[in-house]
mmCIF file of C-alpha atoms in Angstrom:
data_model
loop_
_atom_site.group_PDB
_atom_site.id
_atom_site.type_symbol
_atom_site.label_atom_id
_atom_site.label_comp_id
_atom_site.label_asym_id
_atom_site.label_seq_id
_atom_site.Cartn_x
_atom_site.Cartn_y
_atom_site.Cartn_z
ATOM 1 C CA MET A 9 98.793 87.529 95.148
ATOM 2 C CA LEU A 10 101.913 85.707 96.331
ATOM 3 C CA PHE A 11 102.336 87.724 99.472
ATOM 4 C CA SER A 12 100.188 89.803 101.734
ATOM 5 C CA TRP A 13 101.624 92.426 104.042
ATOM 6 C CA ARG A 14 100.256 92.143 107.533
ATOM 7 C CA LEU A 15 103.231 93.104 109.558
ATOM 8 C CA ARG A 16 104.768 89.714 108.447
ATOM 9 C CA TRP A 17 105.145 87.869 105.148
ATOM 10 C CA THR A 18 102.417 85.369 104.533
ATOM 11 C CA PRO A 19 103.103 83.011 101.593
ATOM 12 C CA CYS A 20 100.133 81.932 99.390
ATOM 13 C CA LYS A 21 99.875 79.092 96.835
ATOM 14 C CA LYS A 22 100.505 80.896 93.602
ATOM 15 C CA THR A 23 103.741 80.321 91.710
ATOM 16 C CA LEU A 24 105.244 81.870 88.657
ATOM 17 C CA SER A 25 107.586 80.330 86.043
ATOM 18 C CA THR A 26 109.558 83.336 84.729
ATOM 19 C CA PRO A 27 112.313 85.187 86.547
ATOM 20 C CA SER A 28 110.837 88.679 86.053
ATOM 21 C CA CYS A 29 107.463 87.595 87.278
ATOM 22 C CA GLN A 30 108.940 85.819 90.305
ATOM 23 C CA SER A 31 111.086 88.687 91.405
ATOM 24 C CA SER A 32 108.347 91.248 90.728
ATOM 25 C CA PHE A 33 105.755 89.222 92.777
ATOM 26 C CA CYS A 34 108.045 88.542 95.641
ATOM 27 C CA LEU A 35 108.752 92.156 96.210
ATOM 28 C CA HIS A 36 105.363 93.737 95.259
ATOM 29 C CA SER A 37 105.072 95.587 98.601
ATOM 30 C CA LEU A 38 108.295 97.590 98.236
ATOM 31 C CA PRO A 39 107.604 99.727 95.107
ATOM 32 C CA PRO A 40 104.699 101.584 96.839
ATOM 33 C CA LEU A 41 106.938 102.500 99.705
ATOM 34 C CA GLN A 42 109.618 103.597 97.223
ATOM 35 C CA ASN A 43 107.201 105.894 95.329
ATOM 36 C CA TRP A 44 105.698 107.295 98.624
ATOM 37 C CA SER A 45 109.134 108.359 99.890
ATOM 38 C CA HIS A 46 109.668 110.221 96.606
ATOM 39 C CA SER A 47 106.267 111.842 96.927
ATOM 40 C CA HIS A 48 106.787 112.969 100.523
ATOM 41 C CA LEU A 49 103.913 110.868 101.964
ATOM 42 C CA ILE A 50 103.925 110.715 105.787
ATOM 43 C CA LEU A 51 102.194 107.795 107.356
ATOM 44 C CA PRO A 52 100.582 108.513 110.664
ATOM 45 C CA LYS A 53 101.689 106.235 113.550
ATOM 46 C CA ARG A 54 98.213 105.727 114.937
ATOM 47 C CA GLY A 55 96.359 102.963 113.047
ATOM 48 C CA PHE A 56 99.344 101.952 111.041
ATOM 49 C CA ARG A 57 98.694 98.292 111.576
ATOM 50 C CA PHE A 58 95.268 98.517 109.777
ATOM 51 C CA LYS A 59 96.304 101.042 107.134
ATOM 52 C CA VAL A 60 99.140 98.963 105.887
ATOM 53 C CA LYS A 61 96.728 96.173 105.218
ATOM 54 C CA LEU A 62 94.375 98.542 103.555
ATOM 55 C CA VAL A 63 97.021 99.981 101.191
ATOM 56 C CA PHE A 64 98.801 96.654 100.163
ATOM 57 C CA GLY A 65 95.820 94.207 100.452
ATOM 58 C CA SER A 66 94.591 93.807 96.853
ATOM 59 C CA MET A 67 96.240 96.093 94.249
ATOM 60 C CA ALA A 68 99.779 94.970 93.947
ATOM 61 C CA SER A 69 99.884 91.803 91.915
ATOM 62 C CA LEU A 70 98.592 92.252 88.319
ATOM 63 C CA ASP A 71 99.625 95.905 87.945
ATOM 64 C CA LEU A 72 103.238 94.891 88.924
ATOM 65 C CA LEU A 73 103.329 91.785 86.778
ATOM 66 C CA GLU A 74 102.415 93.466 83.393
ATOM 67 C CA PRO A 75 105.211 96.022 83.225
ATOM 68 C CA HIS A 76 107.917 93.459 84.056
ATOM 69 C CA ILE A 77 106.662 90.965 81.419
ATOM 70 C CA VAL A 78 107.086 93.609 78.794
ATOM 71 C CA TYR A 79 110.070 95.373 80.285
ATOM 72 C CA SER A 80 112.263 92.446 81.168
ATOM 73 C CA GLY A 81 111.434 90.556 77.897
ATOM 74 C CA GLY A 82 112.242 93.600 75.800
ATOM 75 C CA ARG A 83 115.580 94.512 77.552
ATOM 76 C CA MET A 84 116.954 90.977 77.655
ATOM 77 C CA VAL A 85 116.283 90.147 73.985
ATOM 78 C CA ALA A 86 117.654 93.534 72.986
ATOM 79 C CA TYR A 87 120.774 93.123 75.053
ATOM 80 C CA GLU A 88 121.775 89.717 73.700
ATOM 81 C CA GLN A 89 121.121 90.871 70.111
ATOM 82 C CA LEU A 90 123.346 93.852 70.671
ATOM 83 C CA ARG A 91 126.013 91.827 72.332
ATOM 84 C CA GLU A 92 126.085 88.981 69.902
ATOM 85 C CA SER A 93 125.211 90.546 66.536
ATOM 86 C CA VAL A 94 125.608 94.343 66.653
ATOM 87 C CA LEU A 95 128.431 95.325 69.026
ATOM 88 C CA GLY A 96 130.114 91.960 68.863
ATOM 89 C CA LYS A 97 132.581 90.274 71.258
ATOM 90 C CA SER A 98 136.304 90.370 71.020
ATOM 91 C CA GLU A 99 138.295 87.511 69.418
ATOM 92 C CA ASP A 100 138.914 85.951 72.793
ATOM 93 C CA GLY A 101 135.146 85.892 73.562
ATOM 94 C CA SER A 102 135.229 88.856 75.960
ATOM 95 C CA PHE A 103 132.755 91.709 75.890
ATOM 96 C CA SER A 104 134.419 95.033 76.824
ATOM 97 C CA VAL A 105 132.923 97.208 79.568
ATOM 98 C CA TRP A 106 132.151 100.080 77.187
ATOM 99 C CA LYS A 107 130.187 97.838 74.798
ATOM 100 C CA ALA A 108 128.280 96.440 77.752
ATOM 101 C CA ALA A 109 127.440 99.856 78.918
ATOM 102 C CA VAL A 110 126.141 100.911 75.518
ATOM 103 C CA GLY A 111 124.293 97.654 75.191
ATOM 104 C CA GLY A 112 122.782 97.964 78.762
ATOM 105 C CA MET A 113 121.591 101.498 78.280
ATOM 106 C CA VAL A 114 120.066 100.989 74.814
ATOM 107 C CA SER A 115 118.307 97.760 75.768
ATOM 108 C CA GLY A 116 116.986 99.211 79.076
ATOM 109 C CA ALA A 117 115.611 102.328 77.224
ATOM 110 C CA PHE A 118 114.030 100.072 74.620
ATOM 111 C CA GLY A 119 112.333 97.766 77.110
ATOM 112 C CA GLN A 120 111.059 100.569 79.259
ATOM 113 C CA PHE A 121 109.637 102.427 76.220
ATOM 114 C CA LEU A 122 107.654 99.345 75.390
ATOM 115 C CA ALA A 123 106.446 99.021 78.986
ATOM 116 C CA SER A 124 105.658 102.652 79.656
ATOM 117 C CA PRO A 125 101.940 102.303 79.417
ATOM 118 C CA THR A 126 101.676 99.488 81.879
ATOM 119 C CA ASP A 127 104.215 101.238 84.194
ATOM 120 C CA LEU A 128 102.005 104.369 84.197
ATOM 121 C CA VAL A 129 99.030 102.277 85.273
ATOM 122 C CA LYS A 130 101.151 100.549 87.936
ATOM 123 C CA VAL A 131 102.173 103.819 89.467
ATOM 124 C CA GLN A 132 98.694 105.334 89.420
ATOM 125 C CA MET A 133 97.254 102.232 91.054
ATOM 126 C CA GLN A 134 99.934 102.252 93.793
ATOM 127 C CA MET A 135 99.244 105.876 94.631
ATOM 128 C CA GLU A 136 95.641 104.902 95.244
ATOM 129 C CA GLY A 137 96.791 103.704 98.626
ATOM 130 C CA ARG A 138 97.772 107.276 99.540
ATOM 131 C CA ARG A 139 94.278 108.620 98.427
ATOM 132 C CA ARG A 140 92.592 105.985 100.667
ATOM 133 C CA LEU A 141 94.699 107.032 103.600
ATOM 134 C CA GLU A 142 93.678 110.668 103.046
ATOM 135 C CA GLY A 143 90.046 109.644 102.810
ATOM 136 C CA LYS A 144 89.676 110.563 99.207
ATOM 137 C CA PRO A 145 87.497 108.655 96.605
ATOM 138 C CA PRO A 146 89.480 106.192 94.384
ATOM 139 C CA ARG A 147 90.293 107.443 90.830
ATOM 140 C CA VAL A 148 90.557 103.935 89.250
ATOM 141 C CA ARG A 149 88.969 100.559 90.014
ATOM 142 C CA GLY A 150 91.414 98.303 88.352
ATOM 143 C CA VAL A 151 93.933 97.825 85.615
ATOM 144 C CA TYR A 152 91.386 97.888 82.699
ATOM 145 C CA HIS A 153 89.723 100.925 84.141
ATOM 146 C CA ALA A 154 92.936 102.733 84.541
ATOM 147 C CA PHE A 155 93.852 102.213 80.920
ATOM 148 C CA ILE A 156 90.410 103.339 79.788
ATOM 149 C CA LYS A 157 90.623 106.467 81.950
ATOM 150 C CA ILE A 158 94.105 107.490 80.769
ATOM 151 C CA VAL A 159 92.997 106.993 77.006
ATOM 152 C CA SER A 160 89.786 108.999 77.452
ATOM 153 C CA GLU A 161 91.635 111.879 79.128
ATOM 154 C CA GLY A 162 94.834 112.051 77.052
ATOM 155 C CA GLY A 163 94.304 109.810 74.080
ATOM 156 C CA ILE A 164 96.782 107.115 72.952
ATOM 157 C CA ARG A 165 99.604 109.516 73.605
ATOM 158 C CA GLY A 166 98.505 109.721 77.145
ATOM 159 C CA LEU A 167 99.666 106.066 77.704
ATOM 160 C CA TRP A 168 103.224 107.355 77.193
ATOM 161 C CA ALA A 169 102.961 110.220 79.630
ATOM 162 C CA GLY A 170 106.271 110.541 81.461
ATOM 163 C CA TRP A 171 108.033 108.163 79.063
ATOM 164 C CA VAL A 172 111.074 110.341 78.792
ATOM 165 C CA PRO A 173 111.992 109.968 82.600
ATOM 166 C CA ASN A 174 110.868 106.370 82.403
ATOM 167 C CA VAL A 175 113.349 105.643 79.611
ATOM 168 C CA GLN A 176 116.046 107.813 81.183
ATOM 169 C CA ARG A 177 115.746 105.890 84.438
ATOM 170 C CA ALA A 178 115.645 102.432 82.672
ATOM 171 C CA ALA A 179 118.849 103.368 80.720
ATOM 172 C CA LEU A 180 120.647 104.237 84.033
ATOM 173 C CA VAL A 181 119.374 101.264 85.907
ATOM 174 C CA ASN A 182 120.433 98.838 83.120
ATOM 175 C CA LEU A 183 123.786 100.528 82.875
ATOM 176 C CA GLY A 184 124.115 99.390 86.447
ATOM 177 C CA ASP A 185 122.220 96.082 86.250
ATOM 178 C CA LEU A 186 123.041 94.457 82.880
ATOM 179 C CA THR A 187 126.446 96.012 82.470
ATOM 180 C CA THR A 188 127.561 95.179 86.003
ATOM 181 C CA TYR A 189 126.193 91.576 85.987
ATOM 182 C CA ASP A 190 127.638 90.782 82.504
ATOM 183 C CA SER A 191 130.948 92.305 83.340
ATOM 184 C CA VAL A 192 131.420 91.034 86.955
ATOM 185 C CA LYS A 193 130.315 87.526 86.077
ATOM 186 C CA HIS A 194 132.765 87.072 83.225
ATOM 187 C CA LEU A 195 135.513 88.873 85.325
ATOM 188 C CA LEU A 196 135.039 86.297 88.048
ATOM 189 C CA LEU A 197 135.064 83.430 85.551
ATOM 190 C CA ARG A 198 138.340 84.589 83.890
ATOM 191 C CA HIS A 199 140.228 85.744 86.996
ATOM 192 C CA THR A 200 139.088 83.516 89.865
ATOM 193 C CA SER A 201 138.632 79.768 90.385
ATOM 194 C CA LEU A 202 134.884 80.167 90.566
ATOM 195 C CA GLU A 203 132.770 78.079 88.070
ATOM 196 C CA ASP A 204 129.745 79.248 86.251
ATOM 197 C CA ASN A 205 127.293 78.265 88.932
ATOM 198 C CA CYS A 206 124.888 79.861 91.482
ATOM 199 C CA LEU A 207 127.670 81.289 93.643
ATOM 200 C CA CYS A 208 129.204 83.163 90.664
ATOM 201 C CA HIS A 209 125.740 84.312 89.660
ATOM 202 C CA GLY A 210 124.811 85.422 93.125
ATOM 203 C CA LEU A 211 127.924 87.567 93.559
ATOM 204 C CA ALA A 212 127.475 89.248 90.192
ATOM 205 C CA SER A 213 123.811 89.894 90.906
ATOM 206 C CA THR A 214 124.642 91.436 94.294
ATOM 207 C CA CYS A 215 126.964 93.804 92.669
ATOM 208 C CA SER A 216 124.520 94.616 89.941
ATOM 209 C CA GLY A 217 121.680 95.363 92.340
ATOM 210 C CA LEU A 218 123.776 97.901 94.267
ATOM 211 C CA VAL A 219 125.132 99.651 91.235
ATOM 212 C CA ALA A 220 121.683 99.767 89.661
ATOM 213 C CA ALA A 221 120.115 101.340 92.787
ATOM 214 C CA THR A 222 122.957 103.879 93.080
ATOM 215 C CA MET A 223 122.611 105.067 89.417
ATOM 216 C CA GLY A 224 118.823 104.677 89.068
ATOM 217 C CA THR A 225 117.564 106.408 92.314
ATOM 218 C CA PRO A 226 117.867 110.034 90.998
ATOM 219 C CA ALA A 227 116.032 109.160 87.771
ATOM 220 C CA ASP A 228 113.448 107.114 89.815
ATOM 221 C CA VAL A 229 112.810 110.309 91.916
ATOM 222 C CA VAL A 230 112.299 112.454 88.884
ATOM 223 C CA LYS A 231 110.148 109.753 87.120
ATOM 224 C CA THR A 232 107.938 109.307 90.090
ATOM 225 C CA ARG A 233 107.257 113.002 90.625
ATOM 226 C CA ILE A 234 106.578 113.702 86.953
ATOM 227 C CA MET A 235 104.165 110.781 86.543
ATOM 228 C CA ASN A 236 102.186 111.789 89.748
ATOM 229 C CA GLN A 237 101.937 115.493 89.172
ATOM 230 C CA PRO A 238 98.589 116.989 88.484
ATOM 231 C CA ARG A 239 97.699 117.578 84.870
ATOM 232 C CA ASP A 240 95.552 120.064 82.881
ATOM 233 C CA SER A 241 92.841 119.041 80.449
ATOM 234 C CA SER A 242 95.374 118.540 77.663
ATOM 235 C CA GLY A 243 97.436 116.196 79.719
ATOM 236 C CA ARG A 244 100.344 118.613 80.359
ATOM 237 C CA GLY A 245 102.008 118.565 83.791
ATOM 238 C CA LEU A 246 101.296 121.533 86.113
ATOM 239 C CA LEU A 247 104.407 121.326 88.303
ATOM 240 C CA TYR A 248 107.204 120.403 85.923
ATOM 241 C CA LYS A 249 107.828 121.169 82.275
ATOM 242 C CA SER A 250 110.281 118.226 81.730
ATOM 243 C CA SER A 251 112.496 115.860 83.590
ATOM 244 C CA VAL A 252 115.347 118.339 83.478
ATOM 245 C CA ASP A 253 113.003 120.994 84.983
ATOM 246 C CA CYS A 254 112.002 118.555 87.725
ATOM 247 C CA LEU A 255 115.697 117.750 88.370
ATOM 248 C CA VAL A 256 116.657 121.420 88.685
ATOM 249 C CA GLN A 257 113.729 122.278 90.950
ATOM 250 C CA ALA A 258 114.577 119.364 93.245
ATOM 251 C CA VAL A 259 118.221 120.264 93.568
ATOM 252 C CA LYS A 260 117.579 123.965 93.962
ATOM 253 C CA GLY A 261 114.696 123.637 96.497
ATOM 254 C CA GLU A 262 115.801 120.609 98.480
ATOM 255 C CA GLY A 263 119.519 120.038 97.742
ATOM 256 C CA PHE A 264 121.428 117.350 95.732
ATOM 257 C CA LEU A 265 120.639 114.658 98.378
ATOM 258 C CA SER A 266 116.963 114.993 97.555
ATOM 259 C CA LEU A 267 117.738 112.923 94.517
ATOM 260 C CA TYR A 268 118.497 109.995 96.765
ATOM 261 C CA LYS A 269 115.391 110.149 98.806
ATOM 262 C CA GLY A 270 114.011 106.631 98.857
ATOM 263 C CA PHE A 271 117.429 105.081 98.156
ATOM 264 C CA LEU A 272 117.024 102.497 100.961
ATOM 265 C CA PRO A 273 113.702 101.147 99.714
ATOM 266 C CA THR A 274 114.959 101.360 96.226
ATOM 267 C CA TRP A 275 118.085 99.209 97.136
ATOM 268 C CA LEU A 276 115.965 96.864 99.317
ATOM 269 C CA ARG A 277 113.830 96.263 96.335
ATOM 270 C CA MET A 278 116.487 96.022 93.707
ATOM 271 C CA ALA A 279 118.968 93.869 95.575
ATOM 272 C CA PRO A 280 116.696 90.842 96.156
ATOM 273 C CA TRP A 281 114.929 91.475 92.801
ATOM 274 C CA SER A 282 118.260 91.405 90.958
ATOM 275 C CA MET A 283 119.388 88.281 92.693
ATOM 276 C CA THR A 284 116.058 86.533 92.149
ATOM 277 C CA PHE A 285 115.867 87.431 88.465
ATOM 278 C CA TRP A 286 119.467 86.464 87.566
ATOM 279 C CA LEU A 287 119.566 83.247 89.525
ATOM 280 C CA THR A 288 116.247 82.159 88.001
ATOM 281 C CA PHE A 289 117.173 83.442 84.587
ATOM 282 C CA GLU A 290 120.455 81.419 84.472
ATOM 283 C CA GLN A 291 118.696 78.236 85.783
ATOM 284 C CA ILE A 292 115.887 78.536 83.150
ATOM 285 C CA ARG A 293 118.564 78.924 80.428
ATOM 286 C CA ARG A 294 120.384 75.881 81.613
ATOM 287 C CA ALA A 295 117.129 73.884 81.943
ATOM 288 C CA VAL A 296 116.137 74.481 78.375
ATOM 289 C CA GLY A 297 119.617 73.884 76.962
ATOM 290 C CA ILE A 298 120.652 77.432 76.259
ATOM 291 C CA SER A 299 124.225 78.653 77.015
ATOM 292 C CA SER A 300 124.795 80.693 80.077
ATOM 293 C CA PHE A 301 124.259 84.405 79.882
#
């Protein structure tokens, strides 16, 4: 793994070549914290030093890498195709905000649908840390075993359990991320003296990370609760009938602000992830001779 959490960041020797892999690995300890805050996990203060190492020590690399390879690849290819060929730019070369919003939501939903099986495995493996803290035996031993277990219990369809809230969340997150980055970047280039460089990319990615976290946190809360609820023998959830049912129960039982539980860890993950991804993505495009995004 690239980092180990031992009350401080410890760099290791592995490096990655793609923006989604880099940003995913660099922040692999934050998504478990994000999921736990949504699932109401309370960490005991006593023994925290050792339990943090136990939870984050070995599970968080491969299971985080796989979803982002599929998800980021799918959404970026889909967005550029929509922007260049389907929706189309204006005569002056600009891409209107409403088209960027449509493109961002559709491409995000498409990428997440492709990545839903690997995302389900990621969430289940992350929640193994909670079971360890509670002294329960592990349910899965690795990525391959998690896939086999899901298919054996729910069939191929079981790999897409919770795909609706997954896709809804991705659509909202990319409405914030892709739409904001594309719009802010070209707004800066047209109306300021900034050039198409790292400063411009950094400012646009900072805005996109904040907007994505704000729009995606409610859907993230719903997604995490649905994917981690207990299920019957047929694979149906025992707590929530659908994402809408989960949303209604959360608001009625805990208030509207319950939808923003975990906003801080979500933003702390998304902000540096967005900046790392976009800066790396733009530099890779430039290095291989492709025009700026």
